[in-house]
PDB file of C-alpha atoms in Angstrom:
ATOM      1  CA  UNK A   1       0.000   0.000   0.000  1.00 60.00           C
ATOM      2  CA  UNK A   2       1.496   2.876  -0.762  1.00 76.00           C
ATOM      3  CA  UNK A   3       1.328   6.538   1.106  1.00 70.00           C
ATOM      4  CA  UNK A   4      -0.975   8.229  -1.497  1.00 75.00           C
ATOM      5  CA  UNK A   5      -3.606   5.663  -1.283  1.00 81.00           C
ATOM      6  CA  UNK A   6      -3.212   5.344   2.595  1.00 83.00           C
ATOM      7  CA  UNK A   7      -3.357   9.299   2.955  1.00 86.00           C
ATOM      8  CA  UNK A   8      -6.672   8.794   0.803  1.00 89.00           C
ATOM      9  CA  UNK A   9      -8.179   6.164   3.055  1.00 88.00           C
ATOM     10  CA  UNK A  10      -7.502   8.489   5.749  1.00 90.00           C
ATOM     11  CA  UNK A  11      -9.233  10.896   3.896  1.00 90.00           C
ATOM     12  CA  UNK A  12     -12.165   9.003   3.320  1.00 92.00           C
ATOM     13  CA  UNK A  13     -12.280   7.662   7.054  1.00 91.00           C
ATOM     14  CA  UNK A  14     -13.381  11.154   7.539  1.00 92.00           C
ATOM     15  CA  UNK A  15     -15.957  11.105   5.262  1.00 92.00           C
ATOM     16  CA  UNK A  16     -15.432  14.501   3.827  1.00 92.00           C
ATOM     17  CA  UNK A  17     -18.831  15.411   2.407  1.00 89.00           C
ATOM     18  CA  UNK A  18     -19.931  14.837   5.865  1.00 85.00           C
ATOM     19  CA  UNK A  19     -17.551  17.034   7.560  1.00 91.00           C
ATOM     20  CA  UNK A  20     -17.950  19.333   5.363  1.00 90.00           C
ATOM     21  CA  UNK A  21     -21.911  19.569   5.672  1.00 84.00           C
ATOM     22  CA  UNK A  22     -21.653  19.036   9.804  1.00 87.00           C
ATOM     23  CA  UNK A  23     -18.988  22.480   9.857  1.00 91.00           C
ATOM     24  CA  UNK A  24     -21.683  24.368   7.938  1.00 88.00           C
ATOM     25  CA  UNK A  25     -24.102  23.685  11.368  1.00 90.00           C
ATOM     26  CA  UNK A  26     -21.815  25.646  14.028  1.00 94.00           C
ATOM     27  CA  UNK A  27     -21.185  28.498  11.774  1.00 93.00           C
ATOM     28  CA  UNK A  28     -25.414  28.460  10.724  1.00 90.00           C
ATOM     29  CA  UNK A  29     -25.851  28.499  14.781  1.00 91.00           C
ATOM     30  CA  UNK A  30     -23.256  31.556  15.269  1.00 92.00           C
ATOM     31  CA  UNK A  31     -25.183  33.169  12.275  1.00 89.00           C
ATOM     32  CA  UNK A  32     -28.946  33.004  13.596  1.00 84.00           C
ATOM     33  CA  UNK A  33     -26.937  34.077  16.705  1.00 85.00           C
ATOM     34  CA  UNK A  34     -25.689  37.230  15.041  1.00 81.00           C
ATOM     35  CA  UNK A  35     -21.640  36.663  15.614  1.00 83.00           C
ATOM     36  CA  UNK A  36     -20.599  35.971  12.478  1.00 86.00           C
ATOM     37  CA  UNK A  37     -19.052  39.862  11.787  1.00 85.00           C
ATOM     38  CA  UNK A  38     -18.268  40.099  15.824  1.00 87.00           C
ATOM     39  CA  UNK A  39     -16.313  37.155  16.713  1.00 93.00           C
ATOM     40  CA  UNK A  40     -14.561  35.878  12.912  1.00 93.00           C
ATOM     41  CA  UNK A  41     -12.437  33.940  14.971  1.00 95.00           C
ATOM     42  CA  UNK A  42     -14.918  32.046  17.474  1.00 96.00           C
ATOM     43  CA  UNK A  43     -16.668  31.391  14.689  1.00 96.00           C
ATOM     44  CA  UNK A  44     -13.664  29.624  12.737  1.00 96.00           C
ATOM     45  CA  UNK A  45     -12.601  27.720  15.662  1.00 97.00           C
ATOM     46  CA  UNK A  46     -15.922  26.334  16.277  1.00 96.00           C
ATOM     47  CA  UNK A  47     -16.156  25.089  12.945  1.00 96.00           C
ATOM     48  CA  UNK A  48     -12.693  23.844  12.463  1.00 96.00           C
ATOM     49  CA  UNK A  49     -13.146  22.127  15.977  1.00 96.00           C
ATOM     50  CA  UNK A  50     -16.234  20.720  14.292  1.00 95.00           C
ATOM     51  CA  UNK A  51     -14.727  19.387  11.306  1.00 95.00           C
ATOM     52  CA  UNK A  52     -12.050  17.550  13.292  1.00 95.00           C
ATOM     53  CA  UNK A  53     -13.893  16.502  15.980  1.00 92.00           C
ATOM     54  CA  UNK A  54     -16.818  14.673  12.966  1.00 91.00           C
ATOM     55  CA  UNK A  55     -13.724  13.669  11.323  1.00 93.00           C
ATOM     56  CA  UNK A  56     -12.476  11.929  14.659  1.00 92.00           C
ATOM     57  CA  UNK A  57     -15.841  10.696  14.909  1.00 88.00           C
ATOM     58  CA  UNK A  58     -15.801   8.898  11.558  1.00 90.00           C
ATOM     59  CA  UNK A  59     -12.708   7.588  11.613  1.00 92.00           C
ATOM     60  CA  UNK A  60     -13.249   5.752  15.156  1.00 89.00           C
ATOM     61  CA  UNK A  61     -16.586   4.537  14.190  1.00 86.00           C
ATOM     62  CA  UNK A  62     -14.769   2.539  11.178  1.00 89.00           C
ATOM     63  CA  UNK A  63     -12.259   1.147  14.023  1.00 90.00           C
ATOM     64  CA  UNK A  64     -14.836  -0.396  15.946  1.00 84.00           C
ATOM     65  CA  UNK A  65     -17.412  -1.316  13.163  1.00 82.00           C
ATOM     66  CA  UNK A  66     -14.509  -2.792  11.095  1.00 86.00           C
ATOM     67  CA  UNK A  67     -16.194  -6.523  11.090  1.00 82.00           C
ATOM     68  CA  UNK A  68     -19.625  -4.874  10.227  1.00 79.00           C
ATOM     69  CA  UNK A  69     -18.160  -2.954   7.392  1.00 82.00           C
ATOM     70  CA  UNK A  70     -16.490  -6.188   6.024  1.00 83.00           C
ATOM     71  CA  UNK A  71     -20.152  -7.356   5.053  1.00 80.00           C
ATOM     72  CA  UNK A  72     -22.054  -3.238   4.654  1.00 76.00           C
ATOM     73  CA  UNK A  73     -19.375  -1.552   2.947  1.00 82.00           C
ATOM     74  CA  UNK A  74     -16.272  -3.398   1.933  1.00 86.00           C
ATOM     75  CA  UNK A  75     -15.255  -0.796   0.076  1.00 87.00           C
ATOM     76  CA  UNK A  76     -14.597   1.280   3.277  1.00 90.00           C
ATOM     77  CA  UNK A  77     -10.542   1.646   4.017  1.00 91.00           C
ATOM     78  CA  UNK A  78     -10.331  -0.410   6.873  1.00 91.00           C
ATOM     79  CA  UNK A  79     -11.782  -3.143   5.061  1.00 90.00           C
ATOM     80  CA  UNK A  80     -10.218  -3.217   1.606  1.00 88.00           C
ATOM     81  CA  UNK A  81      -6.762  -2.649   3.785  1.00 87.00           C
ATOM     82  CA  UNK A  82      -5.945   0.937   2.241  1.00 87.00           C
ATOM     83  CA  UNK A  83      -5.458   1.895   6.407  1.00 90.00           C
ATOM     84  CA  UNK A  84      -4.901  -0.646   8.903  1.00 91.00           C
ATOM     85  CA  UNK A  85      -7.303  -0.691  12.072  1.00 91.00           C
ATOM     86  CA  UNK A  86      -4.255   1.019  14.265  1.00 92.00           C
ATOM     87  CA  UNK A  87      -3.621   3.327  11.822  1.00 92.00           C
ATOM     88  CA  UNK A  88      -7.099   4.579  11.950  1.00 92.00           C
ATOM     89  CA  UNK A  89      -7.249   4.702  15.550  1.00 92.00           C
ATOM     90  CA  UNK A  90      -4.155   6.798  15.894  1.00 94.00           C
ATOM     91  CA  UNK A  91      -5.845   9.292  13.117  1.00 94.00           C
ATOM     92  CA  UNK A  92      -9.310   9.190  15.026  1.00 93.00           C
ATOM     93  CA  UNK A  93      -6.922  10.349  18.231  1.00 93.00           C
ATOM     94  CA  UNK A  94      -4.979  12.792  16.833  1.00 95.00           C
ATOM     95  CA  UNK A  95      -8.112  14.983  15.480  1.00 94.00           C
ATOM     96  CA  UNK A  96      -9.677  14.067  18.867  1.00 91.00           C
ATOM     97  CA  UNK A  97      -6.472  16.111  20.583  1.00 93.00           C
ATOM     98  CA  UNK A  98      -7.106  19.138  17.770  1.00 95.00           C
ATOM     99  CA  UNK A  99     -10.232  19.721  18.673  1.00 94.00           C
ATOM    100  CA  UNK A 100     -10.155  19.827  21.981  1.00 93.00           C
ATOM    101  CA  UNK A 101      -7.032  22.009  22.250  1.00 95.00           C
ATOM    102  CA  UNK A 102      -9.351  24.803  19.802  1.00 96.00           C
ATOM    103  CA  UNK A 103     -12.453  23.791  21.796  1.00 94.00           C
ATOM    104  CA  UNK A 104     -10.646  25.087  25.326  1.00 95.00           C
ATOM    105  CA  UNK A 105      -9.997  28.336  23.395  1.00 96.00           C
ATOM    106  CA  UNK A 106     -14.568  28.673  23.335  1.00 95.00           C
ATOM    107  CA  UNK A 107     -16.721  30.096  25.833  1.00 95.00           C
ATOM    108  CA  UNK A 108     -17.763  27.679  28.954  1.00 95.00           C
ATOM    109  CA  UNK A 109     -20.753  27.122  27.327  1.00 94.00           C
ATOM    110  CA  UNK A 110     -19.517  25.852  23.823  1.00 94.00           C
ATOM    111  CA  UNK A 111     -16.758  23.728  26.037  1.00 93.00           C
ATOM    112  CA  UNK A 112     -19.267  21.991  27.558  1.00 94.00           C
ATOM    113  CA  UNK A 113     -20.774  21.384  24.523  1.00 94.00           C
ATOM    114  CA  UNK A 114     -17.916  20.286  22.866  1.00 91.00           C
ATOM    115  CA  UNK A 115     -16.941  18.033  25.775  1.00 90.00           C
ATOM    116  CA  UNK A 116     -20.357  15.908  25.635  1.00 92.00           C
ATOM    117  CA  UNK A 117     -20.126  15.932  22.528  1.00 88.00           C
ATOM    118  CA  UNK A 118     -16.421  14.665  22.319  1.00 83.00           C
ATOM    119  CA  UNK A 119     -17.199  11.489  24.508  1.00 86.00           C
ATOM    120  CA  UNK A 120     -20.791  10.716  23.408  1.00 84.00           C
ATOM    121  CA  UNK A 121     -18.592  10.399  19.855  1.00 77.00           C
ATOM    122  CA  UNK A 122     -16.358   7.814  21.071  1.00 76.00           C
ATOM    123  CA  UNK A 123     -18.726   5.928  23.142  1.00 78.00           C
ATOM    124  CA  UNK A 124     -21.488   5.949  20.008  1.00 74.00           C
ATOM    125  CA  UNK A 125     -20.845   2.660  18.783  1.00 67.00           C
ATOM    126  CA  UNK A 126     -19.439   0.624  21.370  1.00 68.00           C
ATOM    127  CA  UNK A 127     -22.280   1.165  23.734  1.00 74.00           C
ATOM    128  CA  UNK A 128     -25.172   3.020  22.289  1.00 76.00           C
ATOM    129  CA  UNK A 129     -25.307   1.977  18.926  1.00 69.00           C
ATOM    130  CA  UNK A 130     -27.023  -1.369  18.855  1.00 68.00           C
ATOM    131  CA  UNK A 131     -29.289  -0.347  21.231  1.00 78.00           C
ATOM    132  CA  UNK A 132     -33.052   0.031  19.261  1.00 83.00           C
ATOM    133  CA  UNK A 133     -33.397   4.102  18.287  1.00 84.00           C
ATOM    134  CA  UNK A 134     -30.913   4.697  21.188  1.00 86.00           C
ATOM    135  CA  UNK A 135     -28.072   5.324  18.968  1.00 85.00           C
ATOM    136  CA  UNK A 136     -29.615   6.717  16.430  1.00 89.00           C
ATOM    137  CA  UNK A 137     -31.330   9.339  19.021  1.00 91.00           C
ATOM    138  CA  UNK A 138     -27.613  10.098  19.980  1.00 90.00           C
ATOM    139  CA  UNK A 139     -26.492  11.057  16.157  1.00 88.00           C
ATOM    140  CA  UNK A 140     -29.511  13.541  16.330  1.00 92.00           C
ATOM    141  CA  UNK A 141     -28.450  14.696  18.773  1.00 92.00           C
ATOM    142  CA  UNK A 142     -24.915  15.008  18.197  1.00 89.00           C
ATOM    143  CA  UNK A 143     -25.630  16.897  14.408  1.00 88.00           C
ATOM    144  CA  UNK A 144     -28.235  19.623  16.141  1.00 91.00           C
ATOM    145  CA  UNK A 145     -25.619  20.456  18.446  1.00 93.00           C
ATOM    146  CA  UNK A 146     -23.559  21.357  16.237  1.00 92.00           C
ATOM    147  CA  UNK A 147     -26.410  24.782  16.273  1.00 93.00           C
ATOM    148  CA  UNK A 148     -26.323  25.410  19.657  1.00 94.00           C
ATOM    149  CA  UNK A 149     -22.212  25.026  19.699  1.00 95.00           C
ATOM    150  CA  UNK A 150     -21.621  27.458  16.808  1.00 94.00           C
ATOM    151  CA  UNK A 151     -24.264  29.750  18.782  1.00 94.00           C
ATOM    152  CA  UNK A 152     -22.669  29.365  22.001  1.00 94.00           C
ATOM    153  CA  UNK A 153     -19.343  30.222  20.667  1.00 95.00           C
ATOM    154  CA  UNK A 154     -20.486  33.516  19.767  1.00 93.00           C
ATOM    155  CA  UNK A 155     -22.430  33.957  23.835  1.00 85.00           C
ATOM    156  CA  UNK A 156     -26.321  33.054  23.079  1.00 82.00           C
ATOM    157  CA  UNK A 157     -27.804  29.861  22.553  1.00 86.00           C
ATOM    158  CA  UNK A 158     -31.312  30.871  22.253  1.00 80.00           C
ATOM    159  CA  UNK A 159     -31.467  31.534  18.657  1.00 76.00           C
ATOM    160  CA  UNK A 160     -30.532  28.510  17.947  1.00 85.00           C
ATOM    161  CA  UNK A 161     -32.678  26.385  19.895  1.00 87.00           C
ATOM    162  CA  UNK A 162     -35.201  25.875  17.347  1.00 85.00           C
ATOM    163  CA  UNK A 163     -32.465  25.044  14.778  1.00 85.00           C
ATOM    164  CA  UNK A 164     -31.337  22.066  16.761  1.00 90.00           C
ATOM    165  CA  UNK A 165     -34.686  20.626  17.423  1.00 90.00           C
ATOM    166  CA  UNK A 166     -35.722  20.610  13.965  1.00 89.00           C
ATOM    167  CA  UNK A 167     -32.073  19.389  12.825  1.00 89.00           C
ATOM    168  CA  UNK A 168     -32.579  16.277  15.293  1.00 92.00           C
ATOM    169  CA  UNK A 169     -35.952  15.489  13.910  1.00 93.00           C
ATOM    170  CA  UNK A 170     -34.520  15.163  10.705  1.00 91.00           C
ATOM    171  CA  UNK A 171     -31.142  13.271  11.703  1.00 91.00           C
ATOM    172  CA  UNK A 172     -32.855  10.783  13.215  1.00 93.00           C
ATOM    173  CA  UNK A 173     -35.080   9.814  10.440  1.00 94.00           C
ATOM    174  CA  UNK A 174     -32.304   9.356   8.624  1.00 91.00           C
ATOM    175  CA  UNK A 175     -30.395   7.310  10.780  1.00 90.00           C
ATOM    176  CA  UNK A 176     -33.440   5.304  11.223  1.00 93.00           C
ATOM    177  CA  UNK A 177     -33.250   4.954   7.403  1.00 92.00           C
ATOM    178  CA  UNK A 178     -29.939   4.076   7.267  1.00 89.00           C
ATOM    179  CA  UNK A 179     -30.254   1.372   9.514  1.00 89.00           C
ATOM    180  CA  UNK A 180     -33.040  -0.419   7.305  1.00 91.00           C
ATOM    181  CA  UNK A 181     -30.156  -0.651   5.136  1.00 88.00           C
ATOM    182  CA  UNK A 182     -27.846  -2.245   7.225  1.00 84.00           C
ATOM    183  CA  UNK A 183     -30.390  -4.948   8.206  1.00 87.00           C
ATOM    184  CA  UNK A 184     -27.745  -7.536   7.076  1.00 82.00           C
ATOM    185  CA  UNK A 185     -24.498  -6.786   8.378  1.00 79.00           C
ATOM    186  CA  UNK A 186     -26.072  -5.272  11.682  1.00 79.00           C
ATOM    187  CA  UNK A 187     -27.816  -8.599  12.065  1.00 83.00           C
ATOM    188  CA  UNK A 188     -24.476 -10.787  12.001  1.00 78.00           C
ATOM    189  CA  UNK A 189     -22.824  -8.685  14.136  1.00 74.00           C
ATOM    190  CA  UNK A 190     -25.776  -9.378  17.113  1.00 77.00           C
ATOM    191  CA  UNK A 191     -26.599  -5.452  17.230  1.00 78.00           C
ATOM    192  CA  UNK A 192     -30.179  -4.936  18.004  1.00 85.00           C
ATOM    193  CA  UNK A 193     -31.219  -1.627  16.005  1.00 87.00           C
ATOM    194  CA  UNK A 194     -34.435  -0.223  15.418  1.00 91.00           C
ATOM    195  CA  UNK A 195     -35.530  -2.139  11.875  1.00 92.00           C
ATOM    196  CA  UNK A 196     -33.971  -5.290  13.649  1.00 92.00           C
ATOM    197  CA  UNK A 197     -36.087  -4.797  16.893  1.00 91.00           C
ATOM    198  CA  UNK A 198     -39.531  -4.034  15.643  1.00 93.00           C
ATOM    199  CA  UNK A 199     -38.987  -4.491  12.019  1.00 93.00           C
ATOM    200  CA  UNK A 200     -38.192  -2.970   8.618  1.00 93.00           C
ATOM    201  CA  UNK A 201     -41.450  -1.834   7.514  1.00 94.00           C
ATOM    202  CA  UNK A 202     -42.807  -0.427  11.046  1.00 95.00           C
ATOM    203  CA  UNK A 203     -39.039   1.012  11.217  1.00 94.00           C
ATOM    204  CA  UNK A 204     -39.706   3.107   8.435  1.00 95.00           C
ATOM    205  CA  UNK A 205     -43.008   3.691   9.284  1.00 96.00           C
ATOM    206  CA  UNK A 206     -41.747   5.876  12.686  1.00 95.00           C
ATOM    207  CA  UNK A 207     -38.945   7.473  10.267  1.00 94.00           C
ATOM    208  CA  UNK A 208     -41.658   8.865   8.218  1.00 95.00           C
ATOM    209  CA  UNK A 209     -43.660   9.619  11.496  1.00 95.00           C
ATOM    210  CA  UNK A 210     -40.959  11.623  12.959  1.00 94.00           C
ATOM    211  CA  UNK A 211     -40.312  13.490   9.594  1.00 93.00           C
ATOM    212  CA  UNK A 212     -44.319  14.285   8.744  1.00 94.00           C
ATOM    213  CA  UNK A 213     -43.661  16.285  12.681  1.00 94.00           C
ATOM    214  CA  UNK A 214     -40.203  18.281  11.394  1.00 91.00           C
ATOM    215  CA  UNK A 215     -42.291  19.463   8.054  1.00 92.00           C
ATOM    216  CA  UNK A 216     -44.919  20.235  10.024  1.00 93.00           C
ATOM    217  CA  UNK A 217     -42.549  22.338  11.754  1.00 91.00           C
ATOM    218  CA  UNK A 218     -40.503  23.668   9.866  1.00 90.00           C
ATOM    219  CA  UNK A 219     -42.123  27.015   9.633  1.00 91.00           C
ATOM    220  CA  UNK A 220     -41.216  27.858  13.400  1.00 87.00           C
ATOM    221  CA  UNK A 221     -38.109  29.576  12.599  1.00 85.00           C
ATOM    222  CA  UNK A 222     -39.712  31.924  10.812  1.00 85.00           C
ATOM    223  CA  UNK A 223     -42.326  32.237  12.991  1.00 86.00           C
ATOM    224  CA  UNK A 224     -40.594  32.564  15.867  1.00 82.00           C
ATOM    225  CA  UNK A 225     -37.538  33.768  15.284  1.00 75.00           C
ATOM    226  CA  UNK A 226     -37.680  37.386  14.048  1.00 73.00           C
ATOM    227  CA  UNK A 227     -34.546  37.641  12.365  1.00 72.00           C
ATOM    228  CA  UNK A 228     -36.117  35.324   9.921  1.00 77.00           C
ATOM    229  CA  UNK A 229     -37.147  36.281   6.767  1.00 78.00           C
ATOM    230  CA  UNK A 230     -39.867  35.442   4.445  1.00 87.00           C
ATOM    231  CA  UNK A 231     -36.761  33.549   1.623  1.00 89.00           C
ATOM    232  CA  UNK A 232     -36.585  30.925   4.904  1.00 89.00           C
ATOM    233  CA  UNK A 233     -39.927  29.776   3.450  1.00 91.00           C
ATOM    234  CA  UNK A 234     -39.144  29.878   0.170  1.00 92.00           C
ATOM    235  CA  UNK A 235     -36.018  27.691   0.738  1.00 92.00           C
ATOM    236  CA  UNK A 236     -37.354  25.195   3.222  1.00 92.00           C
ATOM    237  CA  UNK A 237     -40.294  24.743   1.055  1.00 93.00           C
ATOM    238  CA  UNK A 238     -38.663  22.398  -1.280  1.00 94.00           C
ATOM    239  CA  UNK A 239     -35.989  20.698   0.893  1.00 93.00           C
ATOM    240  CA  UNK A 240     -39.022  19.798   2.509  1.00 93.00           C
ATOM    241  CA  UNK A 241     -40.488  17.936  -0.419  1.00 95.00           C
ATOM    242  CA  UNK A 242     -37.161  16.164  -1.245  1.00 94.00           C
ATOM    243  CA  UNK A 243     -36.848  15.042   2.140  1.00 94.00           C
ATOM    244  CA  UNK A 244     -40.778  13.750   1.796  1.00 94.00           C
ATOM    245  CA  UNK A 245     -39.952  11.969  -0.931  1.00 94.00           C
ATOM    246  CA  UNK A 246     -37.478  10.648   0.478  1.00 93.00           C
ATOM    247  CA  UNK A 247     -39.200   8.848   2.987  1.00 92.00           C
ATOM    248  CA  UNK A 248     -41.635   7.671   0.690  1.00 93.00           C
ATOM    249  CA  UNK A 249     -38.575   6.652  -1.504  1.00 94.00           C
ATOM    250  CA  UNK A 250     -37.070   4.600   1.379  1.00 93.00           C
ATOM    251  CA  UNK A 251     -39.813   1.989   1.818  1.00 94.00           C
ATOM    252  CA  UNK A 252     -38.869   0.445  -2.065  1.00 92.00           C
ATOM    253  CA  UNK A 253     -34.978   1.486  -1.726  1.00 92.00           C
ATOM    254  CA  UNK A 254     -33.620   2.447   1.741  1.00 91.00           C
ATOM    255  CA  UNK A 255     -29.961   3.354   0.186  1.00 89.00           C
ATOM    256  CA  UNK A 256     -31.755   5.664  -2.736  1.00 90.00           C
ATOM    257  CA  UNK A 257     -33.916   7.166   0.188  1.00 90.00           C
ATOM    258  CA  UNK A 258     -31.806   7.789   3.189  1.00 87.00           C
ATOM    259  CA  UNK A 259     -29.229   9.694   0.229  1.00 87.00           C
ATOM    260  CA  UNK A 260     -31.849  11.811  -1.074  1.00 91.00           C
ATOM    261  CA  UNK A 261     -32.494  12.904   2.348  1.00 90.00           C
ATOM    262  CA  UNK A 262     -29.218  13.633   2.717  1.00 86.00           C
ATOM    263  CA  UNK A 263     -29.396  16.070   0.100  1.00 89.00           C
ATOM    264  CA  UNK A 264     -32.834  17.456   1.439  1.00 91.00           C
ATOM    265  CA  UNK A 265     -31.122  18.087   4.443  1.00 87.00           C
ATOM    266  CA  UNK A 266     -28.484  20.408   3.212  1.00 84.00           C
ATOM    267  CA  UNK A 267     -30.978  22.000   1.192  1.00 89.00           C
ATOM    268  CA  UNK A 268     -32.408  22.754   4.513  1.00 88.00           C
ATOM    269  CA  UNK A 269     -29.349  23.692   6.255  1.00 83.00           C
ATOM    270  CA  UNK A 270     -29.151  26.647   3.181  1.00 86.00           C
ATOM    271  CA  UNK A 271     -32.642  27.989   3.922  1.00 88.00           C
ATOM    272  CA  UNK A 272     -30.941  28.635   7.515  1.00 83.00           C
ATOM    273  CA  UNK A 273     -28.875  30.665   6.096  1.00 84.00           C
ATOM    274  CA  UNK A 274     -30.939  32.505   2.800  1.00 87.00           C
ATOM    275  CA  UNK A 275     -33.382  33.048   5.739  1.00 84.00           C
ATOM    276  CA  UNK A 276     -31.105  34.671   8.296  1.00 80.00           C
ATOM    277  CA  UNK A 277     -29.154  37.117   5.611  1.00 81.00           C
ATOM    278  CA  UNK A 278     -32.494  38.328   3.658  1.00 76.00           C
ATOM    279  CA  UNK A 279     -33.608  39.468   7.225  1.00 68.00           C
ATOM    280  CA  UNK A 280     -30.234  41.485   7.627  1.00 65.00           C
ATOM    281  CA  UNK A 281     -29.091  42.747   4.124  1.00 51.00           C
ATOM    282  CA  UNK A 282     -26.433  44.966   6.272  1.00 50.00           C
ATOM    283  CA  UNK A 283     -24.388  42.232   7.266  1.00 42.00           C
ATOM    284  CA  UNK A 284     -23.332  41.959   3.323  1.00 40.00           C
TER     285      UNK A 284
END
């Protein structure tokens, strides 16, 4: 194996796109919050603490679910041996250690966001994650804090309070999603996940459940956040529909689905931010 294709399974044991989408969340939160112009560099080192911290995330999840990935996604590095299982762990720790020395840098409140955060991360799959919904509750979790830790960065949480809850709603129908598609490998490896607990079908069913209550919400930040403007609707509008159909989507092909969600979601995570800047043209 040689260094180029090891540096690019490191790479990928990141999983870039996601990184990428979960540092857009802190600097939304700081946004809503107002601190973007104020506090540049709060705002940068909550993200960047983001990025690594996800990254970390990633890369220790594919240490531990290295057997399970064998059957999922053999394609992953681990698996088709482009990184070796101490390799990644090392990685996973050394991105742990850069986050936390730019997370110390925060306010106490984003610290002690971060520092949940941090440990629910490495604790994620070896005790939460094959326990039915439990784990996947945790990931929701973890991705709408990402809101409230960009907000608290910048001193006030409160905007972003409504962010996070709709965020979660969404994350977990997704992971709920995702785990319908891992049926198989989840199954040999003993874990007891949603789909594998009460089924597929009604798995899906409580996915689509839980997203029919974030559309049905999705207004509120415009409603009740008056720094919203009326392009929030606009926006949210149709990642709303993709994300519909992606549920629907997800009962005939859970890997089709849970993407298109994906994509539903960052369409989301943009009316955030159209919504938030056509309120306050003076920031541009």
């Amino acid at each position: 194996m040689t260094a180029g294709e090891t540096g690019r399974g490191l790479l990928e044991l990141t999983r870039p796109v996601n990184v990428i989408a979960a540092s857009v969340l802190p600097f939304i939160g700081a946004f809503v919050a107002g601190g973007v112009v104020d506090q540049p560099v709060r705002v940068a080192t909550a993200v960047a603490a983001t990025a690594l911290a996800v990254g970390a995330g990633n890369a220790i999840n594919d240490y531990f679910d290295r057997e399970i990935d064998r059957i999922n996604q053999p394609d992953r590095p681990i698996p088709r041996g482009a990184v070796s299982p101490r390799g990644a762990l090392a990685f996973s720790l050394v991105c742990f250690g850069a986050a936390v020395a730019l997370a110390v840098t925060l306010p106490p409140a984003a610290l002690a966001i971060a520092g949940i955060n941090l440990v629910a991360l490495v604790a994620y799959t070896e005790v939460f994650k094959g326990l039915p919904g439990v784990g996947n509750a945790l990931v929701a979790y973890l991705v709408g804090s990402s809101f409230l830790f960009g907000a608290a960065a910048v001193g006030d949480m409160a905007p972003a309070a409504v962010l996070f809850l709709l965020s979660a709603i969404t994350t977990l129908t997704r992971e709920i999603i995702k785990d319908v598609e891992d049926v198989e490998g989840d199954r040999e490896e003993g874990l007891n996940t949603l789909p594998i607990a009460i089924g597929e079908r009604r798995a899906l069913y409580v996915a689509t459940g839980l997203l029919a209550i974030g559309a049905a919400a999705s207004p509120l930040p415009y409603v009740l956040l008056e720094d919203f403007g009326v392009a929030y609707l606009v926006v949210v509008g149709p990642a709303v529909a993709v994300m519909c159909y992606a549920a629907y989507e997800s009962f005939s092909n859970p890997t089709a689905g849970q993407g298109h969600l994906k994509y539903g979601m960052f369409l989301a995570a943009l009316a955030f931010i159209v919504g938030r800047a056509a309120a306050m043209p003076a920031v541009f």
